[in-house]
Short mmCIF file of C-alpha atoms in Angstrom, two decimals:
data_model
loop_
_atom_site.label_atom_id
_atom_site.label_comp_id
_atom_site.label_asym_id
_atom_site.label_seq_id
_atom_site.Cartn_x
_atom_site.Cartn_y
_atom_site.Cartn_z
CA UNK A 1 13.60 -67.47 46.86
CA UNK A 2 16.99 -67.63 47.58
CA UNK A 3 18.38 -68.62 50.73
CA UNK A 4 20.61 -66.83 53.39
CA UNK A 5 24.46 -66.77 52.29
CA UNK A 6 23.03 -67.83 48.76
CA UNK A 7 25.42 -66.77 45.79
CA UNK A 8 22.83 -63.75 45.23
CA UNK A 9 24.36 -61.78 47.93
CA UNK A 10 27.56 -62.70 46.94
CA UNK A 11 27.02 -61.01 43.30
CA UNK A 12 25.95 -57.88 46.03
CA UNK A 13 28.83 -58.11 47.45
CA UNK A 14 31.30 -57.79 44.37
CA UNK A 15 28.93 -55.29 42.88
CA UNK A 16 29.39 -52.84 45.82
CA UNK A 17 32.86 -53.48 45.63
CA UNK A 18 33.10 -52.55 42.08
CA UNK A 19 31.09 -49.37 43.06
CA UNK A 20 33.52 -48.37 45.78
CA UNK A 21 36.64 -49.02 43.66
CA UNK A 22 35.06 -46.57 40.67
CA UNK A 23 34.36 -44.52 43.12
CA UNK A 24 36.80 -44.27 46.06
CA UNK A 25 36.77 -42.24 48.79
CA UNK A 26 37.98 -38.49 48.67
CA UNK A 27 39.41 -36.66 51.75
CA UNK A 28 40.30 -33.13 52.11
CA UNK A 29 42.20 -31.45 54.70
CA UNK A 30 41.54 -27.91 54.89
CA UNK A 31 43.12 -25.88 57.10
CA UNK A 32 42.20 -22.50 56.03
CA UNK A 33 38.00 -21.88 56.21
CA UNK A 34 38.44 -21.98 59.98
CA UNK A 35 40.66 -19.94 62.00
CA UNK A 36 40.22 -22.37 65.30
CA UNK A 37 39.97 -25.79 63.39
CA UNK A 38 41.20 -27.81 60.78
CA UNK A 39 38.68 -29.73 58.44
CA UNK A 40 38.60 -33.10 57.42
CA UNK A 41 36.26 -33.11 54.93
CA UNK A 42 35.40 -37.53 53.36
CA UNK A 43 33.51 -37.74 50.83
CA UNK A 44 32.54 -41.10 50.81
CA UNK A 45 29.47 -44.25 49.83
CA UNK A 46 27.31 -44.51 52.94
CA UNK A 47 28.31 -47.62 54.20
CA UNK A 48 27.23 -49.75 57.59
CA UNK A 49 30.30 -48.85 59.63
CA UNK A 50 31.96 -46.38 57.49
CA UNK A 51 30.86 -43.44 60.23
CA UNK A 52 32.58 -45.39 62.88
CA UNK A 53 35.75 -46.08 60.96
CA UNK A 54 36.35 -43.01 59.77
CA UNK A 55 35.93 -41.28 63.80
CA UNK A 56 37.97 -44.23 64.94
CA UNK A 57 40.86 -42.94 62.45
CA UNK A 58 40.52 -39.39 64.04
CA UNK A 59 40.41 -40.67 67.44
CA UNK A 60 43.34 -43.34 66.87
CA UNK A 61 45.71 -40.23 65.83
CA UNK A 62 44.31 -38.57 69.17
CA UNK A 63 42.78 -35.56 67.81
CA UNK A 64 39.68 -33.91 69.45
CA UNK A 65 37.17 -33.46 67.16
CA UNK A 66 35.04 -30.04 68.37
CA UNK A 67 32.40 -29.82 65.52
CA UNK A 68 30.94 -32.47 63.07
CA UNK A 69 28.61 -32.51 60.25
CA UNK A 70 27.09 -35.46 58.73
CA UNK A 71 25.00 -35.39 55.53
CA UNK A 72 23.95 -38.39 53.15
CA UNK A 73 22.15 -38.41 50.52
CA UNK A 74 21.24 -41.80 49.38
CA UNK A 75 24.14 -44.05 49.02
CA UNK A 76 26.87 -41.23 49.31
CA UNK A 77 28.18 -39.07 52.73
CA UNK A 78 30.06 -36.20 52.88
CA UNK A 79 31.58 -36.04 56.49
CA UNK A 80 32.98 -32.88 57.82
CA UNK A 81 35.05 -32.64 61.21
CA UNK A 82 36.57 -29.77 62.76
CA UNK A 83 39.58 -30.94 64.50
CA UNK A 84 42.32 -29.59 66.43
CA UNK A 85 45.45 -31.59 68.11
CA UNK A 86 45.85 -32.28 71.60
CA UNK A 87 46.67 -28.97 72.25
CA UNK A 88 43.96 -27.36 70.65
CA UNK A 89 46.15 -26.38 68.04
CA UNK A 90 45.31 -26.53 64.40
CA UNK A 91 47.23 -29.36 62.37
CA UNK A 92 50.17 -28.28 61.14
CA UNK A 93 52.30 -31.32 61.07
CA UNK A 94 52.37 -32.84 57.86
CA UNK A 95 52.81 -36.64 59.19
CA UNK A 96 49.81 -36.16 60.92
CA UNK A 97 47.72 -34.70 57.63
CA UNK A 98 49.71 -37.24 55.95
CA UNK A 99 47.80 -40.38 57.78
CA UNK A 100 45.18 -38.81 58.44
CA UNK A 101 44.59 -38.81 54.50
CA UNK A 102 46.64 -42.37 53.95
CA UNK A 103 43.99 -43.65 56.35
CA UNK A 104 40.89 -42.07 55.14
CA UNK A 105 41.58 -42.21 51.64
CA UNK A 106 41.00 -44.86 48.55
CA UNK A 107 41.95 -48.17 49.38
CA UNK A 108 41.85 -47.63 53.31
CA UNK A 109 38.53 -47.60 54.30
CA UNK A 110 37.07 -51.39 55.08
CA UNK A 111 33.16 -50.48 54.23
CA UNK A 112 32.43 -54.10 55.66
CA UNK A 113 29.23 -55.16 54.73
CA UNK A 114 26.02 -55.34 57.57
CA UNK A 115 26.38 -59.37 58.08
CA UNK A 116 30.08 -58.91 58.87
CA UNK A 117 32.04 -57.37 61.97
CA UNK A 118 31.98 -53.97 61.95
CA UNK A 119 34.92 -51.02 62.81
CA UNK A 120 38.03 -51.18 61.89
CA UNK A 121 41.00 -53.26 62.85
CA UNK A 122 44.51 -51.84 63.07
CA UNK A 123 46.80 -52.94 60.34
CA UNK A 124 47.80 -56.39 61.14
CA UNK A 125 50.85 -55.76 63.18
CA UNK A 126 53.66 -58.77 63.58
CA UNK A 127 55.35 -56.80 66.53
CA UNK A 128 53.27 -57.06 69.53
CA UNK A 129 50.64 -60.03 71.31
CA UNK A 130 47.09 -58.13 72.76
CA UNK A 131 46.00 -59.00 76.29
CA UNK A 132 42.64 -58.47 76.97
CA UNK A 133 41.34 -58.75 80.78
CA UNK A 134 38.30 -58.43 82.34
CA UNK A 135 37.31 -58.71 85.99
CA UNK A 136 36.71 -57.55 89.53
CA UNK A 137 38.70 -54.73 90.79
CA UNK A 138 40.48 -54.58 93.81
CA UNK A 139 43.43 -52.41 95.50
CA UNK A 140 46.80 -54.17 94.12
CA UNK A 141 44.92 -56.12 91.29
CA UNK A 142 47.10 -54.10 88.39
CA UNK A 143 50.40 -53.97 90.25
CA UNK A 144 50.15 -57.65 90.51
CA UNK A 145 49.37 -58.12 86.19
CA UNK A 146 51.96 -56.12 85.59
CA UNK A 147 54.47 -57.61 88.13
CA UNK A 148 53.23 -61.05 86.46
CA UNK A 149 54.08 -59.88 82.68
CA UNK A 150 57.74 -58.70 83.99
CA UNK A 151 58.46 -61.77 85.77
CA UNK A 152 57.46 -63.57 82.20
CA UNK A 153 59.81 -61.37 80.56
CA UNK A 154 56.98 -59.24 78.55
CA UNK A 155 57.51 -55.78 77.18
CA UNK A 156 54.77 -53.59 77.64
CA UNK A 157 53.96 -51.05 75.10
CA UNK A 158 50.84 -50.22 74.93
CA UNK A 159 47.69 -50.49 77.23
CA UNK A 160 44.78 -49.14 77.91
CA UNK A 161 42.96 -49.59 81.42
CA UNK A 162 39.38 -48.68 82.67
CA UNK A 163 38.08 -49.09 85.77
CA UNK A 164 34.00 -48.87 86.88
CA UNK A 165 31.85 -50.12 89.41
CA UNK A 166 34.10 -51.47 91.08
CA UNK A 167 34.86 -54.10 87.49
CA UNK A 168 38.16 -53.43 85.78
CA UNK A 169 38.25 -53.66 81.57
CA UNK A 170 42.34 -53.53 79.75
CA UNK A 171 44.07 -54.24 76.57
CA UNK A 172 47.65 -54.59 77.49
CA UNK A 173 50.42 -55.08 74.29
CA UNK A 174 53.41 -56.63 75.17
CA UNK A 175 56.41 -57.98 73.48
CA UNK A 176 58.98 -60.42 74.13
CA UNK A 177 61.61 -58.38 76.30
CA UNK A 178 64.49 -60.32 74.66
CA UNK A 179 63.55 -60.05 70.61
CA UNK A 180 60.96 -56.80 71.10
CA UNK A 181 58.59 -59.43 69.05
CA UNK A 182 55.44 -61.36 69.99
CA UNK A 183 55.27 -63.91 72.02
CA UNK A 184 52.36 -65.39 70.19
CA UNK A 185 54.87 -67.80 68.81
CA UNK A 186 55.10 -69.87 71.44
CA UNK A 187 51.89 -72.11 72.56
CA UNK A 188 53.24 -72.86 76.20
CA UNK A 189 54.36 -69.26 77.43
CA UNK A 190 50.83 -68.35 76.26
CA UNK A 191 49.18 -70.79 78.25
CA UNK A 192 51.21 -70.09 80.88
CA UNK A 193 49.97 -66.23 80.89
CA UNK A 194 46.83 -66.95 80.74
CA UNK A 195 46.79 -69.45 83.94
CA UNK A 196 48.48 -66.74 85.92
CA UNK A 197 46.90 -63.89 84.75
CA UNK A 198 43.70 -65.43 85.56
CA UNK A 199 44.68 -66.11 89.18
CA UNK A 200 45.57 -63.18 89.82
CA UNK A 201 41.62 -61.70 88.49
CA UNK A 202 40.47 -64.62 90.88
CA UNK A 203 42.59 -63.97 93.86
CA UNK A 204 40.10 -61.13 95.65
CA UNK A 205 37.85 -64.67 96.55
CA UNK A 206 34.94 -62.70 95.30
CA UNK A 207 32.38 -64.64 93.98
CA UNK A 208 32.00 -62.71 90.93
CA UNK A 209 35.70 -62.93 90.39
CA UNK A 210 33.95 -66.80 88.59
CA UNK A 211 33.60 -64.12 85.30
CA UNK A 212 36.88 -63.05 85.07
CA UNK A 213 38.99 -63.41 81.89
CA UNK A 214 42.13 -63.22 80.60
CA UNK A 215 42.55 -63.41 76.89
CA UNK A 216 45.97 -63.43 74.77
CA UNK A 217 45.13 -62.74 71.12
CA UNK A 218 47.39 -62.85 68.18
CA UNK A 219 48.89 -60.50 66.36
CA UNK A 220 46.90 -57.88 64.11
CA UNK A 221 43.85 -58.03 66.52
CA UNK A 222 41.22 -55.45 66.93
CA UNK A 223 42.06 -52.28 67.06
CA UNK A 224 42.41 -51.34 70.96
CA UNK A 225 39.35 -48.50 71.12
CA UNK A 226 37.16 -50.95 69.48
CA UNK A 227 37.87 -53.52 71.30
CA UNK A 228 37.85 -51.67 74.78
CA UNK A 229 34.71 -50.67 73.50
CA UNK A 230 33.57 -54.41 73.28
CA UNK A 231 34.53 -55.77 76.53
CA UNK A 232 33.12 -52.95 78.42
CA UNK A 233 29.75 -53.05 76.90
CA UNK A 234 30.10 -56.97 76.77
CA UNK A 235 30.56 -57.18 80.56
CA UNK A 236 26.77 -56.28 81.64
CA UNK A 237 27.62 -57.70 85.12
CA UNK A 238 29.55 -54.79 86.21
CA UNK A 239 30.89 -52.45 83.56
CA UNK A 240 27.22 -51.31 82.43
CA UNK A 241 26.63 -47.83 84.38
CA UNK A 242 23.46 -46.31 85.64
CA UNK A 243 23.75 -47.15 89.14
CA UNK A 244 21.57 -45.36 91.90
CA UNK A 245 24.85 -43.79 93.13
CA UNK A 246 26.11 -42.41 89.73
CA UNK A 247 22.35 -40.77 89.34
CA UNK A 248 22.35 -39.18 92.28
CA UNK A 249 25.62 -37.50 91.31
CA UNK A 250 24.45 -35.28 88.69
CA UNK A 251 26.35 -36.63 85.79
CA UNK A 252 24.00 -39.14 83.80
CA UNK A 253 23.61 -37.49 80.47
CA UNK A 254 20.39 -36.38 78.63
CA UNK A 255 19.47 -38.71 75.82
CA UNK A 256 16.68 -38.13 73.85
CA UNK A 257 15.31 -40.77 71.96
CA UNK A 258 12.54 -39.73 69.53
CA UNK A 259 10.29 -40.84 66.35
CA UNK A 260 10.66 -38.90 63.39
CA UNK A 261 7.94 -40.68 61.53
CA UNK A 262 7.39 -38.09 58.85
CA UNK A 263 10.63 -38.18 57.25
CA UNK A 264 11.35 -42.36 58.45
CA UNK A 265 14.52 -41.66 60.68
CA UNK A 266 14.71 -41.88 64.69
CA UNK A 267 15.38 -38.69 66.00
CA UNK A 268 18.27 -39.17 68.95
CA UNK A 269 19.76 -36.09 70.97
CA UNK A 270 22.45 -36.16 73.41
CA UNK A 271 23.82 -33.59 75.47
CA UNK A 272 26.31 -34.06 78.60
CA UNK A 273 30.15 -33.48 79.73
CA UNK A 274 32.80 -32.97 77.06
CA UNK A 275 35.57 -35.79 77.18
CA UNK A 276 37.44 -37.54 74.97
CA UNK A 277 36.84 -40.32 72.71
CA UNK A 278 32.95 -39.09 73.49
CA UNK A 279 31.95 -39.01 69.68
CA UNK A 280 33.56 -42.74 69.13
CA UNK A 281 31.19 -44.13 72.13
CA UNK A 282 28.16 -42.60 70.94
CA UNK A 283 28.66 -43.77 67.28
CA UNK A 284 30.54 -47.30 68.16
CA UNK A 285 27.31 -47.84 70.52
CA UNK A 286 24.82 -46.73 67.17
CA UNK A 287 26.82 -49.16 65.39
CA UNK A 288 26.71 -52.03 67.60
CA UNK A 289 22.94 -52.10 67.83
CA UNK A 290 22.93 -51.67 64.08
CA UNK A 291 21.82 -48.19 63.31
CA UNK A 292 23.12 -46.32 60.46
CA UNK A 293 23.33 -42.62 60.88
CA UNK A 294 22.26 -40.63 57.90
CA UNK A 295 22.76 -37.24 58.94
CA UNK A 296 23.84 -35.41 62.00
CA UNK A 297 25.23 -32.68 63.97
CA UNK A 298 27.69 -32.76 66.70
CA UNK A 299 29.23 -29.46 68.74
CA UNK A 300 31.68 -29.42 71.37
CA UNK A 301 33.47 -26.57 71.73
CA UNK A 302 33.19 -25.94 75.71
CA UNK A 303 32.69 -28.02 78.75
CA UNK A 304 29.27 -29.42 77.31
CA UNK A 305 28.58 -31.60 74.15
CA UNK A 306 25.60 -31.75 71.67
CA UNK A 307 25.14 -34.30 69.79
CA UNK A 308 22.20 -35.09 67.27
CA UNK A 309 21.38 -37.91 64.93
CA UNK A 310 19.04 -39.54 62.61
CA UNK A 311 19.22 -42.83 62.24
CA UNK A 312 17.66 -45.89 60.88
CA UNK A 313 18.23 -49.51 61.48
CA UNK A 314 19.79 -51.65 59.10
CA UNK A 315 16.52 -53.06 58.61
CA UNK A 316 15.35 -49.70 56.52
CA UNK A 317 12.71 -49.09 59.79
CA UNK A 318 12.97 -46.64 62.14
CA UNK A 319 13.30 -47.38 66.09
CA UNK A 320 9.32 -47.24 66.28
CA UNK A 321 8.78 -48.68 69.92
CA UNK A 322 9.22 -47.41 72.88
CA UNK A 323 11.05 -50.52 74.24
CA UNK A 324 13.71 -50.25 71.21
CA UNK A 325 13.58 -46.35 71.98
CA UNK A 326 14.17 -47.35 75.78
CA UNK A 327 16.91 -49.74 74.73
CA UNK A 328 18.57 -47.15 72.75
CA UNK A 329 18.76 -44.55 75.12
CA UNK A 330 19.66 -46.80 77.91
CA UNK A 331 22.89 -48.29 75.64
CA UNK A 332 24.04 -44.43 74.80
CA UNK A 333 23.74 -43.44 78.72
CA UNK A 334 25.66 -46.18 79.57
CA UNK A 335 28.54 -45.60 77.17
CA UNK A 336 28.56 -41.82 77.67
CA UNK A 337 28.75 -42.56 81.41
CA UNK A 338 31.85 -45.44 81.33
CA UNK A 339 34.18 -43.08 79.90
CA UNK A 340 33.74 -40.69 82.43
CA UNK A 341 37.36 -40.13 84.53
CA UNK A 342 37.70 -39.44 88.22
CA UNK A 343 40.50 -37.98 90.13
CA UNK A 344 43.85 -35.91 89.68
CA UNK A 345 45.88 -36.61 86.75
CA UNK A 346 49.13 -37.59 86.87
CA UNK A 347 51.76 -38.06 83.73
CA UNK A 348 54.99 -39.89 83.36
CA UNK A 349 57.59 -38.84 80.86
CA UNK A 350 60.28 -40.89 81.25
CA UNK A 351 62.53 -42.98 79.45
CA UNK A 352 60.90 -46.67 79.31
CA UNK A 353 62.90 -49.74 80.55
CA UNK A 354 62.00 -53.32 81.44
CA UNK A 355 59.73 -53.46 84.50
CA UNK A 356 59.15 -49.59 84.84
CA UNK A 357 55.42 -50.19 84.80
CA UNK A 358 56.06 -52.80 87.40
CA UNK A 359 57.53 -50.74 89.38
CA UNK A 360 55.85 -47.60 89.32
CA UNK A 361 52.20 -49.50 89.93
CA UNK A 362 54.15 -51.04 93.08
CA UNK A 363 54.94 -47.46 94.52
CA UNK A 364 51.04 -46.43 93.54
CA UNK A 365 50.02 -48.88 95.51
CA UNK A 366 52.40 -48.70 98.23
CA UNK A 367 51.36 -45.28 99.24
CA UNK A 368 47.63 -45.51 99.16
CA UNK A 369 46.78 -44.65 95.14
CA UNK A 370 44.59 -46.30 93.01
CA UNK A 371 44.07 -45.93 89.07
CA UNK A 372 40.58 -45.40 87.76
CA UNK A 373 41.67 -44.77 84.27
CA UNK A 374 45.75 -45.12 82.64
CA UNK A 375 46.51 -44.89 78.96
CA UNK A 376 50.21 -46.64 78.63
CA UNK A 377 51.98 -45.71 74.96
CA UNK A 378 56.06 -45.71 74.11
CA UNK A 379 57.12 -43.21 71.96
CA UNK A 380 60.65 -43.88 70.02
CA UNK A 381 62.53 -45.32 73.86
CA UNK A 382 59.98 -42.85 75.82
CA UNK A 383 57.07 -43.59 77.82
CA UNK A 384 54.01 -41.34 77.62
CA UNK A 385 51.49 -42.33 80.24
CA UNK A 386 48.65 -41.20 82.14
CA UNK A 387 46.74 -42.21 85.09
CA UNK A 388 43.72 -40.75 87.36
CA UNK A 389 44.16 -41.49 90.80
CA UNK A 390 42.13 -41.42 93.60
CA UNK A 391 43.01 -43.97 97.27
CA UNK A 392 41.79 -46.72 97.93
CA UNK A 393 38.38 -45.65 98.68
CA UNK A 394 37.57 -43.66 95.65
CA UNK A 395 38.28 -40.18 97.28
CA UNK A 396 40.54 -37.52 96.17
CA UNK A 397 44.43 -37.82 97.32
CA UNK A 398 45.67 -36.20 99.83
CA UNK A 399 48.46 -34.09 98.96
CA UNK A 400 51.55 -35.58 100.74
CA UNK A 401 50.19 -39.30 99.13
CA UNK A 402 50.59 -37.26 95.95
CA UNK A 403 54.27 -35.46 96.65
CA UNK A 404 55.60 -38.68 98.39
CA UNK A 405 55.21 -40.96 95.11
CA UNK A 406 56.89 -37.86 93.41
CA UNK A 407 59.37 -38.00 95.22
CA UNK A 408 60.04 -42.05 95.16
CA UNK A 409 59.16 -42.01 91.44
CA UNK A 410 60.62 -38.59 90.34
CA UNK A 411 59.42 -35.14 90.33
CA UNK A 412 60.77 -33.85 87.24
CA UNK A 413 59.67 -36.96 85.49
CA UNK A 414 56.03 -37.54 87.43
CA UNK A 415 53.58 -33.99 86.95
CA UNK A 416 49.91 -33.27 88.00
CA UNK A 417 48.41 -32.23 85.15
CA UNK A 418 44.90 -30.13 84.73
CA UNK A 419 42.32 -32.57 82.77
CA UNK A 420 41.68 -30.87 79.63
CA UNK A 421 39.57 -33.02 78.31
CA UNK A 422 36.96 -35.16 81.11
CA UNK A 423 36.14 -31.74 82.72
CA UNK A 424 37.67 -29.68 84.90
CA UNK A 425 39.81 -31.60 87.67
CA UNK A 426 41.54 -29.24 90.77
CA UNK A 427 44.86 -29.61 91.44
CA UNK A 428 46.02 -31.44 94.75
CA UNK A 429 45.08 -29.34 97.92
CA UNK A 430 46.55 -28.97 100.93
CA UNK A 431 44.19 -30.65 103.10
CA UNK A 432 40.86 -33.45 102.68
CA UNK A 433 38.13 -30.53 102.76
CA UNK A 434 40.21 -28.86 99.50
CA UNK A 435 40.51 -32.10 97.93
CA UNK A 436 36.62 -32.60 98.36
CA UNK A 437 36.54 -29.87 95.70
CA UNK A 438 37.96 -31.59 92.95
CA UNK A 439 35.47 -32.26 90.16
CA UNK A 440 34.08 -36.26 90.61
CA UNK A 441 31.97 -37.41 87.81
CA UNK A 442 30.76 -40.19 90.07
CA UNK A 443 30.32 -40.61 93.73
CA UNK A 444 30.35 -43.95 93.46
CA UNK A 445 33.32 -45.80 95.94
CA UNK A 446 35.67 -47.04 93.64
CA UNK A 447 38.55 -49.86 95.22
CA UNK A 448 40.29 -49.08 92.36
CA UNK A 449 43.67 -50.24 91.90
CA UNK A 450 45.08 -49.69 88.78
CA UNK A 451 48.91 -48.62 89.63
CA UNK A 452 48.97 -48.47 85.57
CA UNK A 453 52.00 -46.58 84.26
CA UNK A 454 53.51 -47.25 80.57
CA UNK A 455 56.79 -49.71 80.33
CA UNK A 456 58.25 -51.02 77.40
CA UNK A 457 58.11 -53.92 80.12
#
């Protein structure tokens, strides 16, 4: 017998690889069986991982996927995903078909092997430094990072910030605000963001604050939804739902874990509120704990989503006992429920400048508003953001909160927005008793701050 890491799974190794490159991927977009939908169909070896990459590529390009068929048969998958934009328009924008097939297609696709990391990581990118945090939240606690990165001359360009239970999870991307590159370069302003960005996690004098962490990776790191993914699941302390609160609100989902002895596979069925990026938690989660799904069905075309799998476990077996059944459906609850977003929506269309996030987190704050969830991007010199806010205590806004940081930020660049996408959110009301009406997926008391708002600084 040869041992672990011998050269015998090396010659594995290679041999798949050979397999793969005779026989690479194939990816069709099809854009006329469906009169709602555009198909992406991949055609593609059934590979530990290859589900999640491929869903990872749909969601990076922010398309909602509505309908999903998976089908293997032995070592091969055909994939097929019916997918509109953000709209809920079909795809008619040929750079968008254009990656979507450039990033599906031969050569693109990682298949990693089981014993390696799995999901895929954005093309190693030279123009921006990731910073990951992780902590306790608390009312201020983002208006302070981001007043921190603009007084160390950092560009931001990209984040992504989620807030739960009262713990806070973010990838921000900055730049250097003088040469737009990373500032990855230089060994002392990286320590020097990390002290202070680690202070400022610490400086609620919570205990638990001990666990926070600020991280400054290099260039080409994970990709962000992956990664999110990671440090949300990886901080069990806080960021892992199910509390008695968030049951008693109605909104844990049903997950149905199952043995499917006769045919070998582990029956799983989910059904719960539509959002987005729903199918990439459900399969990211499958994927961390190792499963491999071999076929599966997955609708969501209204306000609820089904979603049904058969899986096995990279060990060939099936989940046969109840506590890795238990586990299972305990991990997929928990990621369903993370994602969830409370309170109105508010976007920012503006164009981006050095210390606009700064600033616009500092007027958030200063009138009462907190961020439960913010997704920062620039596009060309414009920022695109968007933040649910609730005050300080996790209830709706009141109105005039809402129209005064209009007015301070800009109302014809600042717009409450209906949720399409986490479930139906009312608009601001007039009073607190027409506020209590908008749609909560938790009832939990959030002292979320998050006064996130995209700046190229």
């Amino acid at each position: 017998m040869m041992a672990c890491g011998s050269r015998s799974n090396e010659m594995v190794d290679e041999f798949e690889k050979l397999v793969i490159r005779m026989n690479p991927p194939r990816v069709t977009v099809d854009n006329d069986s469906d009169i709602t939908a555009t198909l992406v169909k991949v055609d593609s070896a059934n590979k530990y991982g290859t589900l999640l990459e491929v869903v990872q590529v749909l969601t990076d390009l922010k398309l909602t996927i509505k309908r999903a068929y998976i089908s293997s048969d032995g070592e091969w998958f055909m994939d097929v995903f019916h997918v509109v934009d953000q709209e809920g328009n079909k795809l008619y924008d040929g750079q968008v078909i254009d990656r979507i097939e450039q990033s599906l297609g031969a050569g693109s696709l990682s298949f990693r092997s089981p014993d390696g990391s799995v999901g895929v990581e954005a093309a190693a990118e030279d123009s921006h430094t990731t910073i990951e945090l992780i902590g306790c939240d608390r009312p201020g606690l983002l208006s302070e990072v981001f007043a921190v990165l603009t007084d160390l001359k950092c560009n931001i360009v990209a984040s992504e910030v989620w807030t739960h239970d009262a713990r806070v999870a973010a990838l921000v991307h900055v730049t250097d605000a003088e040469t737009l590159g990373p500032i990855g370069d230089d060994a002392g302003r990286l320590d020097t963001t990390k002290r202070l960005l680690r202070h400022v996690l610490r400086g609620g004098g919570d205990r638990r604050q001990a666990a926070a962490r600020a991280a400054v990776s290099a260039p080409g790191a994970a990709h962000a939804q992956r990664r999110l993914h990671q440090m949300m699941h990886a901080d069990r302390s806080g960021l892992a739902g199910g509390g008695e609160e968030e049951r008693s609100g109605g909104t844990v989902p049903v997950v149905a874990v199952e043995d499917c002895a006769e045919r070998g596979y582990t029956l799983v069925n989910v059904r719960c509120r539509d959002r987005p990026k729903l199918l990439f938690d459900t399969v990211c989660t499958l994927t961390d704990l190792q499963y491999v799904v071999f076929h599966g069905t997955v609708i969501a075309e209204g306000a609820e989503a089904y979603q049904e799998y058969y899986i096995r476990h990279l060990d060939d077996n099936a989940a046969t006992s109840s506590d890795d059944r238990d586990r299972l459906c305990r991990a997929l609850q928990a990621a369903i429920q993370r994602r969830y977003t409370d309170g109105l929506r508010l976007e920012l269309c503006c164009e981006d400048r050095v210390g606009l996030l700064s600033d616009v987190t500092r007027i958030f704050r200063e009138h009462g508003l907190s961020v439960t969830h913010a997704e920062v991007a620039t596009r060309g010199s414009q920022a695109a953001n968007v933040f649910y806010v609730v005050d300080a205590s996790g209830e709706p806004v009141q109105a005039q909160a809402v129209e005064a940081v209009r007015a301070e930020i800009g109302d014809q660049i600042l717009f409450v927005r209906e949720d399409a996408g986490g479930g139906p959110k009312s608009p601001v009301g007039r009073d607190r008793r027409s506020l209590g009406n908008m749609i909560r997926s938790r009832s939990e008391k959030f002292l979320y701050n998050l006064g996130l708002i995209r700046s190229c600084s």
